[in-house]
């Protein structure tokens, strides 16, 4: 699939639940959430069918996200279904990490969730970590789970994922002091750390000018402790991060700047499937196409493929975040 601007679409991000066990200030700050009724959320079998159609159209990379994907009941069943889909060569997971160390039954053995996922073909895991300070972690996420997340990272290391990335959302006045510490922590453990600019994806008062910390400023804060960083435009993962190398070190750190990087959308190869069955061509646009309706009407795969093509045709040249964007759905409902 190719969009109107020549982007080859090969990456699908699938949100399997809108529920989460944390309450991050920039994502899902309210204690009392209106979760989607269960019958509005696609079953794992429905999701797998949509993904099979996507794979037939050239999608090779899949990232499972949420909400917190590991809170969904029987989540390993979903990964078993994914294993059966030909064409998906690169399977990743985005998680807050807190449930990775949990013990689960997998093929007659008790293993960690991380080990079971690795065994089921998950290649990479991205773990959200905005701070290494327990009190700050609790303030960011509404939960005192830092020790769970750190144990989750250990479980992921033990499970042998091909890459473990850390995602840190930047917030002025909240975690600037943590940036050098996070760089050091990532370096010591071999994690690829990325800093993410706050995006206006939630309808919350947290997304203000005062809270916004631009990447350039974050980089200066880091350079004060590491010395000058060298840009490495040759180093690419699958996303929009721009990587920099630390002086006298092999360590790279990534910067994801949806707001200040004017080239952010240029290499976008992504679509999103929300847990209630909307296909979205862009995180920063209100465009979406319903695929649950046709799916539940029993249409054939060719008709579902048309829904994909229509979504790809509607893919905008760039996101609307810089254009006084008013959040519609919360990030939690789209899948970050
Ligand atoms: N629960 C999982 C997790 O914690 O990674 C997956 C879902 S979460 C929505 C995916 C990513 O989106 C996380 O790295 C999170 O920090 C990021 N995110 C959520 N809201 C954001 C916002 N307003 N601006 C920037 N990143 C955000």
mmCIF file of C-alpha atoms and ligand atoms in Angstrom:
data_model
loop_
_atom_site.group_PDB
_atom_site.id
_atom_site.type_symbol
_atom_site.label_atom_id
_atom_site.label_comp_id
_atom_site.label_asym_id
_atom_site.label_seq_id
_atom_site.Cartn_x
_atom_site.Cartn_y
_atom_site.Cartn_z
ATOM 1 C CA UNK A 1 0.000 0.000 0.000
ATOM 2 C CA UNK A 2 1.229 3.447 -0.859
ATOM 3 C CA UNK A 3 -0.349 6.743 0.165
ATOM 4 C CA UNK A 4 -0.810 9.881 -1.956
ATOM 5 C CA UNK A 5 2.618 11.139 -0.916
ATOM 6 C CA UNK A 6 4.550 8.000 -1.760
ATOM 7 C CA UNK A 7 4.815 6.554 1.751
ATOM 8 C CA UNK A 8 4.874 2.763 1.659
ATOM 9 C CA UNK A 9 2.651 1.543 4.471
ATOM 10 C CA UNK A 10 4.144 -1.499 6.111
ATOM 11 C CA UNK A 11 3.575 -0.887 9.815
ATOM 12 C CA UNK A 12 0.388 -1.395 11.829
ATOM 13 C CA UNK A 13 0.078 -0.379 15.445
ATOM 14 C CA UNK A 14 -2.705 -2.286 17.173
ATOM 15 C CA UNK A 15 -4.266 -1.157 20.424
ATOM 16 C CA UNK A 16 -5.779 -4.198 22.094
ATOM 17 C CA UNK A 17 -7.412 -2.401 25.019
ATOM 18 C CA UNK A 18 -8.295 1.087 26.207
ATOM 19 C CA UNK A 19 -7.748 -0.001 29.818
ATOM 20 C CA UNK A 20 -4.629 0.688 31.789
ATOM 21 C CA UNK A 21 -3.275 -0.022 35.261
ATOM 22 C CA UNK A 22 -1.552 3.376 35.404
ATOM 23 C CA UNK A 23 -2.924 6.919 35.197
ATOM 24 C CA UNK A 24 -0.235 8.959 33.465
ATOM 25 C CA UNK A 25 -0.802 12.697 33.759
ATOM 26 C CA UNK A 26 -0.310 13.256 30.025
ATOM 27 C CA UNK A 27 -2.405 10.305 28.888
ATOM 28 C CA UNK A 28 -5.110 9.126 31.270
ATOM 29 C CA UNK A 29 -5.048 11.317 34.328
ATOM 30 C CA UNK A 30 -8.534 10.802 35.715
ATOM 31 C CA UNK A 31 -9.190 8.161 38.309
ATOM 32 C CA UNK A 32 -12.679 7.489 37.054
ATOM 33 C CA UNK A 33 -12.611 6.337 33.504
ATOM 34 C CA UNK A 34 -15.413 5.394 31.214
ATOM 35 C CA UNK A 35 -13.973 2.255 29.708
ATOM 36 C CA UNK A 36 -15.432 1.044 26.469
ATOM 37 C CA UNK A 37 -18.156 -1.580 26.888
ATOM 38 C CA UNK A 38 -16.673 -5.002 26.130
ATOM 39 C CA UNK A 39 -18.882 -5.673 23.126
ATOM 40 C CA UNK A 40 -17.471 -2.573 21.427
ATOM 41 C CA UNK A 41 -13.923 -3.861 21.731
ATOM 42 C CA UNK A 42 -12.777 -6.234 19.004
ATOM 43 C CA UNK A 43 -12.217 -9.807 20.070
ATOM 44 C CA UNK A 44 -8.716 -11.185 19.586
ATOM 45 C CA UNK A 45 -10.034 -13.294 16.705
ATOM 46 C CA UNK A 46 -11.488 -10.180 15.023
ATOM 47 C CA UNK A 47 -8.199 -8.316 15.471
ATOM 48 C CA UNK A 48 -6.252 -11.248 14.068
ATOM 49 C CA UNK A 49 -8.496 -11.314 10.994
ATOM 50 C CA UNK A 50 -7.928 -7.594 10.361
ATOM 51 C CA UNK A 51 -4.184 -8.083 10.796
ATOM 52 C CA UNK A 52 -4.191 -11.005 8.378
ATOM 53 C CA UNK A 53 -5.812 -8.766 5.775
ATOM 54 C CA UNK A 54 -3.217 -6.060 6.510
ATOM 55 C CA UNK A 55 -0.406 -8.583 6.119
ATOM 56 C CA UNK A 56 -1.862 -9.537 2.732
ATOM 57 C CA UNK A 57 -1.568 -5.860 1.756
ATOM 58 C CA UNK A 58 2.097 -5.596 2.670
ATOM 59 C CA UNK A 59 2.128 -4.905 6.408
ATOM 60 C CA UNK A 60 5.186 -6.667 7.822
ATOM 61 C CA UNK A 61 5.647 -4.907 11.128
ATOM 62 C CA UNK A 62 3.207 -4.958 14.000
ATOM 63 C CA UNK A 63 3.352 -3.241 17.367
ATOM 64 C CA UNK A 64 0.872 -4.223 20.048
ATOM 65 C CA UNK A 65 -0.085 -1.398 22.383
ATOM 66 C CA UNK A 66 -2.983 0.027 24.386
ATOM 67 C CA UNK A 67 -3.970 1.214 27.033
ATOM 68 C CA UNK A 68 -1.755 -1.245 28.785
ATOM 69 C CA UNK A 69 -1.832 -4.293 26.502
ATOM 70 C CA UNK A 70 -0.724 -6.709 29.214
ATOM 71 C CA UNK A 71 -3.818 -5.931 31.308
ATOM 72 C CA UNK A 72 -6.088 -7.568 28.753
ATOM 73 C CA UNK A 73 -7.256 -10.966 29.885
ATOM 74 C CA UNK A 74 -5.704 -13.954 28.135
ATOM 75 C CA UNK A 75 -3.333 -11.711 26.199
ATOM 76 C CA UNK A 76 -1.017 -14.615 25.357
ATOM 77 C CA UNK A 77 -3.843 -16.133 23.307
ATOM 78 C CA UNK A 78 -3.636 -13.078 21.044
ATOM 79 C CA UNK A 79 0.088 -13.539 20.519
ATOM 80 C CA UNK A 80 -0.541 -17.202 19.679
ATOM 81 C CA UNK A 81 -3.002 -16.061 16.985
ATOM 82 C CA UNK A 82 -0.443 -13.585 15.636
ATOM 83 C CA UNK A 83 2.137 -16.313 15.316
ATOM 84 C CA UNK A 84 -0.105 -17.989 12.740
ATOM 85 C CA UNK A 85 -0.258 -14.935 10.443
ATOM 86 C CA UNK A 86 2.137 -15.182 7.525
ATOM 87 C CA UNK A 87 4.008 -12.034 6.540
ATOM 88 C CA UNK A 88 4.425 -10.422 9.970
ATOM 89 C CA UNK A 89 8.188 -10.436 10.302
ATOM 90 C CA UNK A 90 8.623 -7.915 13.060
ATOM 91 C CA UNK A 91 6.480 -8.054 16.176
ATOM 92 C CA UNK A 92 6.880 -5.498 18.958
ATOM 93 C CA UNK A 93 5.128 -4.536 22.170
ATOM 94 C CA UNK A 94 4.682 -1.169 23.915
ATOM 95 C CA UNK A 95 4.125 -1.492 27.643
ATOM 96 C CA UNK A 96 4.623 0.281 30.937
ATOM 97 C CA UNK A 97 6.564 -2.832 31.926
ATOM 98 C CA UNK A 98 4.830 -3.410 35.249
ATOM 99 C CA UNK A 99 3.347 -6.767 34.233
ATOM 100 C CA UNK A 100 6.390 -8.188 32.430
ATOM 101 C CA UNK A 101 7.665 -9.970 35.560
ATOM 102 C CA UNK A 102 4.269 -11.547 36.332
ATOM 103 C CA UNK A 103 4.276 -15.351 36.373
ATOM 104 C CA UNK A 104 2.064 -16.964 33.744
ATOM 105 C CA UNK A 105 1.312 -20.451 32.492
ATOM 106 C CA UNK A 106 2.789 -20.968 29.061
ATOM 107 C CA UNK A 107 2.921 -24.320 27.265
ATOM 108 C CA UNK A 108 2.855 -26.294 30.487
ATOM 109 C CA UNK A 109 5.443 -24.176 32.311
ATOM 110 C CA UNK A 110 5.354 -21.257 34.716
ATOM 111 C CA UNK A 111 7.426 -18.449 33.245
ATOM 112 C CA UNK A 112 7.459 -14.658 33.322
ATOM 113 C CA UNK A 113 5.130 -12.794 30.987
ATOM 114 C CA UNK A 114 8.278 -11.447 29.304
ATOM 115 C CA UNK A 115 9.619 -14.949 28.639
ATOM 116 C CA UNK A 116 6.266 -16.151 27.285
ATOM 117 C CA UNK A 117 6.032 -13.158 24.920
ATOM 118 C CA UNK A 118 9.564 -13.684 23.686
ATOM 119 C CA UNK A 119 8.804 -17.353 23.109
ATOM 120 C CA UNK A 120 5.728 -16.357 21.098
ATOM 121 C CA UNK A 121 7.808 -14.298 18.705
ATOM 122 C CA UNK A 122 7.816 -10.783 20.168
ATOM 123 C CA UNK A 123 11.084 -9.303 18.945
ATOM 124 C CA UNK A 124 11.221 -5.883 20.591
ATOM 125 C CA UNK A 125 9.744 -4.258 23.659
ATOM 126 C CA UNK A 126 9.325 -0.549 24.335
ATOM 127 C CA UNK A 127 8.925 0.319 27.993
ATOM 128 C CA UNK A 128 7.672 3.701 29.216
ATOM 129 C CA UNK A 129 9.910 5.172 31.877
ATOM 130 C CA UNK A 130 9.730 8.902 32.574
ATOM 131 C CA UNK A 131 11.791 8.963 35.751
ATOM 132 C CA UNK A 132 13.869 6.758 38.039
ATOM 133 C CA UNK A 133 12.679 8.513 41.170
ATOM 134 C CA UNK A 134 9.935 6.499 42.914
ATOM 135 C CA UNK A 135 7.989 9.527 44.177
ATOM 136 C CA UNK A 136 8.182 11.218 40.790
ATOM 137 C CA UNK A 137 7.155 7.975 39.077
ATOM 138 C CA UNK A 138 4.079 7.830 41.299
ATOM 139 C CA UNK A 139 3.318 11.489 40.524
ATOM 140 C CA UNK A 140 3.658 10.866 36.774
ATOM 141 C CA UNK A 141 1.713 7.637 36.597
ATOM 142 C CA UNK A 142 -0.634 7.813 39.578
ATOM 143 C CA UNK A 143 0.766 4.467 40.722
ATOM 144 C CA UNK A 144 3.674 3.430 42.913
ATOM 145 C CA UNK A 145 4.911 0.869 40.372
ATOM 146 C CA UNK A 146 8.501 1.919 39.661
ATOM 147 C CA UNK A 147 9.873 -1.239 41.293
ATOM 148 C CA UNK A 148 7.500 -3.377 39.172
ATOM 149 C CA UNK A 149 8.648 -1.636 35.999
ATOM 150 C CA UNK A 150 12.321 -2.051 36.886
ATOM 151 C CA UNK A 151 11.663 -5.730 37.606
ATOM 152 C CA UNK A 152 9.875 -5.847 34.250
ATOM 153 C CA UNK A 153 12.963 -4.524 32.509
ATOM 154 C CA UNK A 154 15.051 -7.209 34.213
ATOM 155 C CA UNK A 155 12.544 -9.857 33.121
ATOM 156 C CA UNK A 156 12.747 -8.501 29.571
ATOM 157 C CA UNK A 157 16.532 -8.691 29.635
ATOM 158 C CA UNK A 158 16.428 -12.231 30.930
ATOM 159 C CA UNK A 159 13.921 -13.153 28.215
ATOM 160 C CA UNK A 160 16.382 -12.054 25.518
ATOM 161 C CA UNK A 161 14.408 -9.581 23.400
ATOM 162 C CA UNK A 162 16.367 -8.340 20.394
ATOM 163 C CA UNK A 163 15.921 -4.772 21.545
ATOM 164 C CA UNK A 164 14.569 -3.060 24.622
ATOM 165 C CA UNK A 165 13.763 0.620 24.244
ATOM 166 C CA UNK A 166 12.851 3.097 26.944
ATOM 167 C CA UNK A 167 10.363 5.863 26.158
ATOM 168 C CA UNK A 168 10.497 8.989 28.288
ATOM 169 C CA UNK A 169 7.927 11.759 27.836
ATOM 170 C CA UNK A 170 9.421 15.184 28.554
ATOM 171 C CA UNK A 171 7.610 17.523 30.912
ATOM 172 C CA UNK A 172 8.967 20.837 32.040
ATOM 173 C CA UNK A 173 9.053 21.131 35.806
ATOM 174 C CA UNK A 174 8.605 17.385 36.249
ATOM 175 C CA UNK A 175 11.459 15.332 34.898
ATOM 176 C CA UNK A 176 14.222 17.612 33.544
ATOM 177 C CA UNK A 177 16.367 16.653 36.531
ATOM 178 C CA UNK A 178 16.047 12.976 35.580
ATOM 179 C CA UNK A 179 17.320 13.201 32.019
ATOM 180 C CA UNK A 180 21.064 12.639 32.681
ATOM 181 C CA UNK A 181 20.212 9.852 35.118
ATOM 182 C CA UNK A 182 18.012 8.109 32.563
ATOM 183 C CA UNK A 183 20.789 8.380 29.952
ATOM 184 C CA UNK A 184 23.229 6.777 32.376
ATOM 185 C CA UNK A 185 20.766 4.041 33.361
ATOM 186 C CA UNK A 186 20.058 3.184 29.721
ATOM 187 C CA UNK A 187 23.778 3.098 28.935
ATOM 188 C CA UNK A 188 24.546 0.792 31.848
ATOM 189 C CA UNK A 189 21.861 -1.693 30.856
ATOM 190 C CA UNK A 190 22.065 -1.501 27.068
ATOM 191 C CA UNK A 191 18.591 -0.008 26.576
ATOM 192 C CA UNK A 192 17.924 2.363 23.687
ATOM 193 C CA UNK A 193 16.485 5.472 25.317
ATOM 194 C CA UNK A 194 14.188 7.883 23.465
ATOM 195 C CA UNK A 195 12.839 11.191 24.659
ATOM 196 C CA UNK A 196 9.358 12.104 23.456
ATOM 197 C CA UNK A 197 7.913 15.601 23.252
ATOM 198 C CA UNK A 198 4.570 16.023 24.926
ATOM 199 C CA UNK A 199 1.812 15.813 22.317
ATOM 200 C CA UNK A 200 -1.723 17.216 22.524
ATOM 201 C CA UNK A 201 -3.326 13.801 22.413
ATOM 202 C CA UNK A 202 -5.351 13.962 25.613
ATOM 203 C CA UNK A 203 -7.995 16.379 26.722
ATOM 204 C CA UNK A 204 -6.209 17.407 29.853
ATOM 205 C CA UNK A 205 -5.014 20.602 31.380
ATOM 206 C CA UNK A 206 -1.533 19.076 31.624
ATOM 207 C CA UNK A 207 -0.893 19.808 27.953
ATOM 208 C CA UNK A 208 0.006 23.467 28.359
ATOM 209 C CA UNK A 209 2.808 25.646 27.051
ATOM 210 C CA UNK A 210 4.306 25.752 30.567
ATOM 211 C CA UNK A 211 4.613 21.962 30.690
ATOM 212 C CA UNK A 212 6.068 21.609 27.227
ATOM 213 C CA UNK A 213 9.806 20.907 27.121
ATOM 214 C CA UNK A 214 11.171 21.053 23.573
ATOM 215 C CA UNK A 215 13.691 18.463 22.465
ATOM 216 C CA UNK A 216 16.396 21.047 21.825
ATOM 217 C CA UNK A 217 16.235 22.116 25.440
ATOM 218 C CA UNK A 218 16.259 18.518 26.677
ATOM 219 C CA UNK A 219 19.355 17.902 24.557
ATOM 220 C CA UNK A 220 21.100 20.891 26.122
ATOM 221 C CA UNK A 221 20.275 19.623 29.616
ATOM 222 C CA UNK A 222 21.777 16.228 28.732
ATOM 223 C CA UNK A 223 24.859 17.732 27.115
ATOM 224 C CA UNK A 224 25.637 19.579 30.326
ATOM 225 C CA UNK A 225 26.446 16.237 31.903
ATOM 226 C CA UNK A 226 27.598 14.167 28.909
ATOM 227 C CA UNK A 227 29.361 16.719 26.711
ATOM 228 C CA UNK A 228 28.296 17.403 23.104
ATOM 229 C CA UNK A 229 26.122 14.847 21.338
ATOM 230 C CA UNK A 230 26.700 13.992 17.678
ATOM 231 C CA UNK A 231 23.709 13.597 15.412
ATOM 232 C CA UNK A 232 23.489 10.175 13.709
ATOM 233 C CA UNK A 233 20.964 10.561 10.870
ATOM 234 C CA UNK A 234 22.259 7.264 9.429
ATOM 235 C CA UNK A 235 20.911 5.326 12.428
ATOM 236 C CA UNK A 236 17.260 4.398 11.927
ATOM 237 C CA UNK A 237 14.802 2.215 13.744
ATOM 238 C CA UNK A 238 11.261 1.923 12.467
ATOM 239 C CA UNK A 239 9.960 5.215 13.828
ATOM 240 C CA UNK A 240 10.464 8.965 13.578
ATOM 241 C CA UNK A 241 13.201 9.229 16.233
ATOM 242 C CA UNK A 242 16.375 11.125 15.402
ATOM 243 C CA UNK A 243 19.351 9.534 17.141
ATOM 244 C CA UNK A 244 22.424 11.144 18.693
ATOM 245 C CA UNK A 245 25.611 9.538 19.949
ATOM 246 C CA UNK A 246 27.267 10.299 23.270
ATOM 247 C CA UNK A 247 30.884 11.463 23.232
ATOM 248 C CA UNK A 248 33.491 8.708 23.754
ATOM 249 C CA UNK A 249 30.761 6.092 23.863
ATOM 250 C CA UNK A 250 28.793 3.809 21.562
ATOM 251 C CA UNK A 251 25.563 4.805 23.310
ATOM 252 C CA UNK A 252 22.810 6.337 21.202
ATOM 253 C CA UNK A 253 19.781 8.238 22.427
ATOM 254 C CA UNK A 254 16.735 9.092 20.359
ATOM 255 C CA UNK A 255 14.574 12.205 20.211
ATOM 256 C CA UNK A 256 10.981 12.040 19.023
ATOM 257 C CA UNK A 257 9.761 15.539 18.366
ATOM 258 C CA UNK A 258 6.276 15.563 16.934
ATOM 259 C CA UNK A 259 5.921 19.242 17.804
ATOM 260 C CA UNK A 260 9.261 20.831 16.913
ATOM 261 C CA UNK A 261 10.672 18.481 14.255
ATOM 262 C CA UNK A 262 9.244 19.768 10.990
ATOM 263 C CA UNK A 263 10.357 16.592 9.177
ATOM 264 C CA UNK A 264 8.539 14.371 11.655
ATOM 265 C CA UNK A 265 5.990 12.927 9.230
ATOM 266 C CA UNK A 266 8.210 12.551 6.194
ATOM 267 C CA UNK A 267 8.987 8.890 6.612
ATOM 268 C CA UNK A 268 5.703 7.781 8.209
ATOM 269 C CA UNK A 269 4.843 4.219 7.184
ATOM 270 C CA UNK A 270 2.176 3.603 9.792
ATOM 271 C CA UNK A 271 -1.515 2.946 10.304
ATOM 272 C CA UNK A 272 -3.273 2.394 13.604
ATOM 273 C CA UNK A 273 -6.057 0.010 14.555
ATOM 274 C CA UNK A 274 -7.908 1.086 17.696
ATOM 275 C CA UNK A 275 -9.285 -1.515 20.049
ATOM 276 C CA UNK A 276 -12.831 -0.731 19.000
ATOM 277 C CA UNK A 277 -12.049 -1.282 15.358
ATOM 278 C CA UNK A 278 -11.266 2.107 13.849
ATOM 279 C CA UNK A 279 -8.449 2.352 11.348
ATOM 280 C CA UNK A 280 -6.546 5.604 11.747
ATOM 281 C CA UNK A 281 -4.114 6.935 9.159
ATOM 282 C CA UNK A 282 -2.410 9.321 11.603
ATOM 283 C CA UNK A 283 -2.130 9.786 15.379
ATOM 284 C CA UNK A 284 -2.408 13.553 15.009
ATOM 285 C CA UNK A 285 -5.543 13.754 12.912
ATOM 286 C CA UNK A 286 -9.189 13.009 13.602
ATOM 287 C CA UNK A 287 -9.541 10.930 10.445
ATOM 288 C CA UNK A 288 -10.622 7.343 10.988
ATOM 289 C CA UNK A 289 -12.495 4.587 9.175
ATOM 290 C CA UNK A 290 -14.690 2.022 10.881
ATOM 291 C CA UNK A 291 -13.709 -1.572 10.202
ATOM 292 C CA UNK A 292 -15.676 -3.233 13.023
ATOM 293 C CA UNK A 293 -19.018 -2.601 11.305
ATOM 294 C CA UNK A 294 -18.110 -4.363 8.053
ATOM 295 C CA UNK A 295 -16.260 -7.067 9.974
ATOM 296 C CA UNK A 296 -19.317 -7.900 12.083
ATOM 297 C CA UNK A 297 -21.578 -7.818 9.048
ATOM 298 C CA UNK A 298 -19.559 -10.757 7.766
ATOM 299 C CA UNK A 299 -17.961 -9.145 4.712
ATOM 300 C CA UNK A 300 -15.185 -10.938 2.839
ATOM 301 C CA UNK A 301 -11.467 -10.134 3.055
ATOM 302 C CA UNK A 302 -11.527 -8.171 -0.204
ATOM 303 C CA UNK A 303 -14.030 -5.732 1.338
ATOM 304 C CA UNK A 304 -11.872 -5.358 4.449
ATOM 305 C CA UNK A 305 -8.896 -4.722 2.197
ATOM 306 C CA UNK A 306 -10.897 -1.861 0.614
ATOM 307 C CA UNK A 307 -11.286 -0.279 4.069
ATOM 308 C CA UNK A 308 -7.483 -0.377 4.402
ATOM 309 C CA UNK A 309 -7.009 1.175 0.988
ATOM 310 C CA UNK A 310 -9.499 3.965 1.738
ATOM 311 C CA UNK A 311 -7.694 4.699 5.018
ATOM 312 C CA UNK A 312 -4.332 4.812 3.292
ATOM 313 C CA UNK A 313 -5.788 7.129 0.624
ATOM 314 C CA UNK A 314 -6.944 9.487 3.374
ATOM 315 C CA UNK A 315 -3.523 9.611 5.059
ATOM 316 C CA UNK A 316 -2.622 13.296 5.480
ATOM 317 C CA UNK A 317 0.748 14.684 4.485
ATOM 318 C CA UNK A 318 1.435 15.587 8.095
ATOM 319 C CA UNK A 319 -0.240 15.630 11.484
ATOM 320 C CA UNK A 320 -2.376 18.530 12.736
ATOM 321 C CA UNK A 321 -0.697 18.854 16.131
ATOM 322 C CA UNK A 322 0.818 22.237 15.337
ATOM 323 C CA UNK A 323 -2.463 23.590 14.037
ATOM 324 C CA UNK A 324 -4.302 24.353 17.296
ATOM 325 C CA UNK A 325 -5.226 20.673 17.456
ATOM 326 C CA UNK A 326 -8.110 19.867 19.795
ATOM 327 C CA UNK A 327 -7.819 16.338 21.163
ATOM 328 C CA UNK A 328 -10.727 14.115 20.291
ATOM 329 C CA UNK A 329 -10.067 10.600 21.440
ATOM 330 C CA UNK A 330 -7.578 10.214 24.240
ATOM 331 C CA UNK A 331 -4.255 8.538 23.505
ATOM 332 C CA UNK A 332 -5.418 5.629 25.596
ATOM 333 C CA UNK A 333 -8.261 4.993 23.163
ATOM 334 C CA UNK A 334 -6.080 5.294 20.079
ATOM 335 C CA UNK A 335 -3.032 3.389 21.159
ATOM 336 C CA UNK A 336 0.274 5.185 21.390
HETATM 337 N N1 LIG B 1 0.761 1.402 28.256
HETATM 338 C C1 LIG B 1 1.817 1.324 27.285
HETATM 339 C C2 LIG B 1 2.970 2.210 27.686
HETATM 340 O O1 LIG B 1 2.969 2.718 28.811
HETATM 341 O O2 LIG B 1 3.903 2.351 26.892
HETATM 342 C C3 LIG B 1 1.398 1.558 25.857
HETATM 343 C C4 LIG B 1 0.465 2.684 25.543
HETATM 344 S S1 LIG B 1 1.125 4.304 25.806
HETATM 345 C C5 LIG B 1 -0.276 5.276 25.280
HETATM 346 C C6 LIG B 1 2.300 4.456 24.510
HETATM 347 C C7 LIG B 1 3.254 5.607 24.599
HETATM 348 O O3 LIG B 1 2.557 6.820 24.426
HETATM 349 C C8 LIG B 1 4.000 5.720 25.917
HETATM 350 O O4 LIG B 1 5.390 5.773 25.690
HETATM 351 C C9 LIG B 1 3.488 7.026 26.472
HETATM 352 O O5 LIG B 1 4.453 7.645 27.257
HETATM 353 C C10 LIG B 1 3.171 7.801 25.207
HETATM 354 N N2 LIG B 1 2.247 8.929 25.429
HETATM 355 C C11 LIG B 1 1.030 8.910 25.988
HETATM 356 N N3 LIG B 1 0.485 10.147 26.037
HETATM 357 C C12 LIG B 1 1.387 10.979 25.477
HETATM 358 C C13 LIG B 1 1.429 12.372 25.232
HETATM 359 N N4 LIG B 1 0.414 13.172 25.596
HETATM 360 N N5 LIG B 1 2.510 12.880 24.628
HETATM 361 C C14 LIG B 1 3.541 12.095 24.276
HETATM 362 N N6 LIG B 1 3.578 10.757 24.479
HETATM 363 C C15 LIG B 1 2.510 10.207 25.084
#
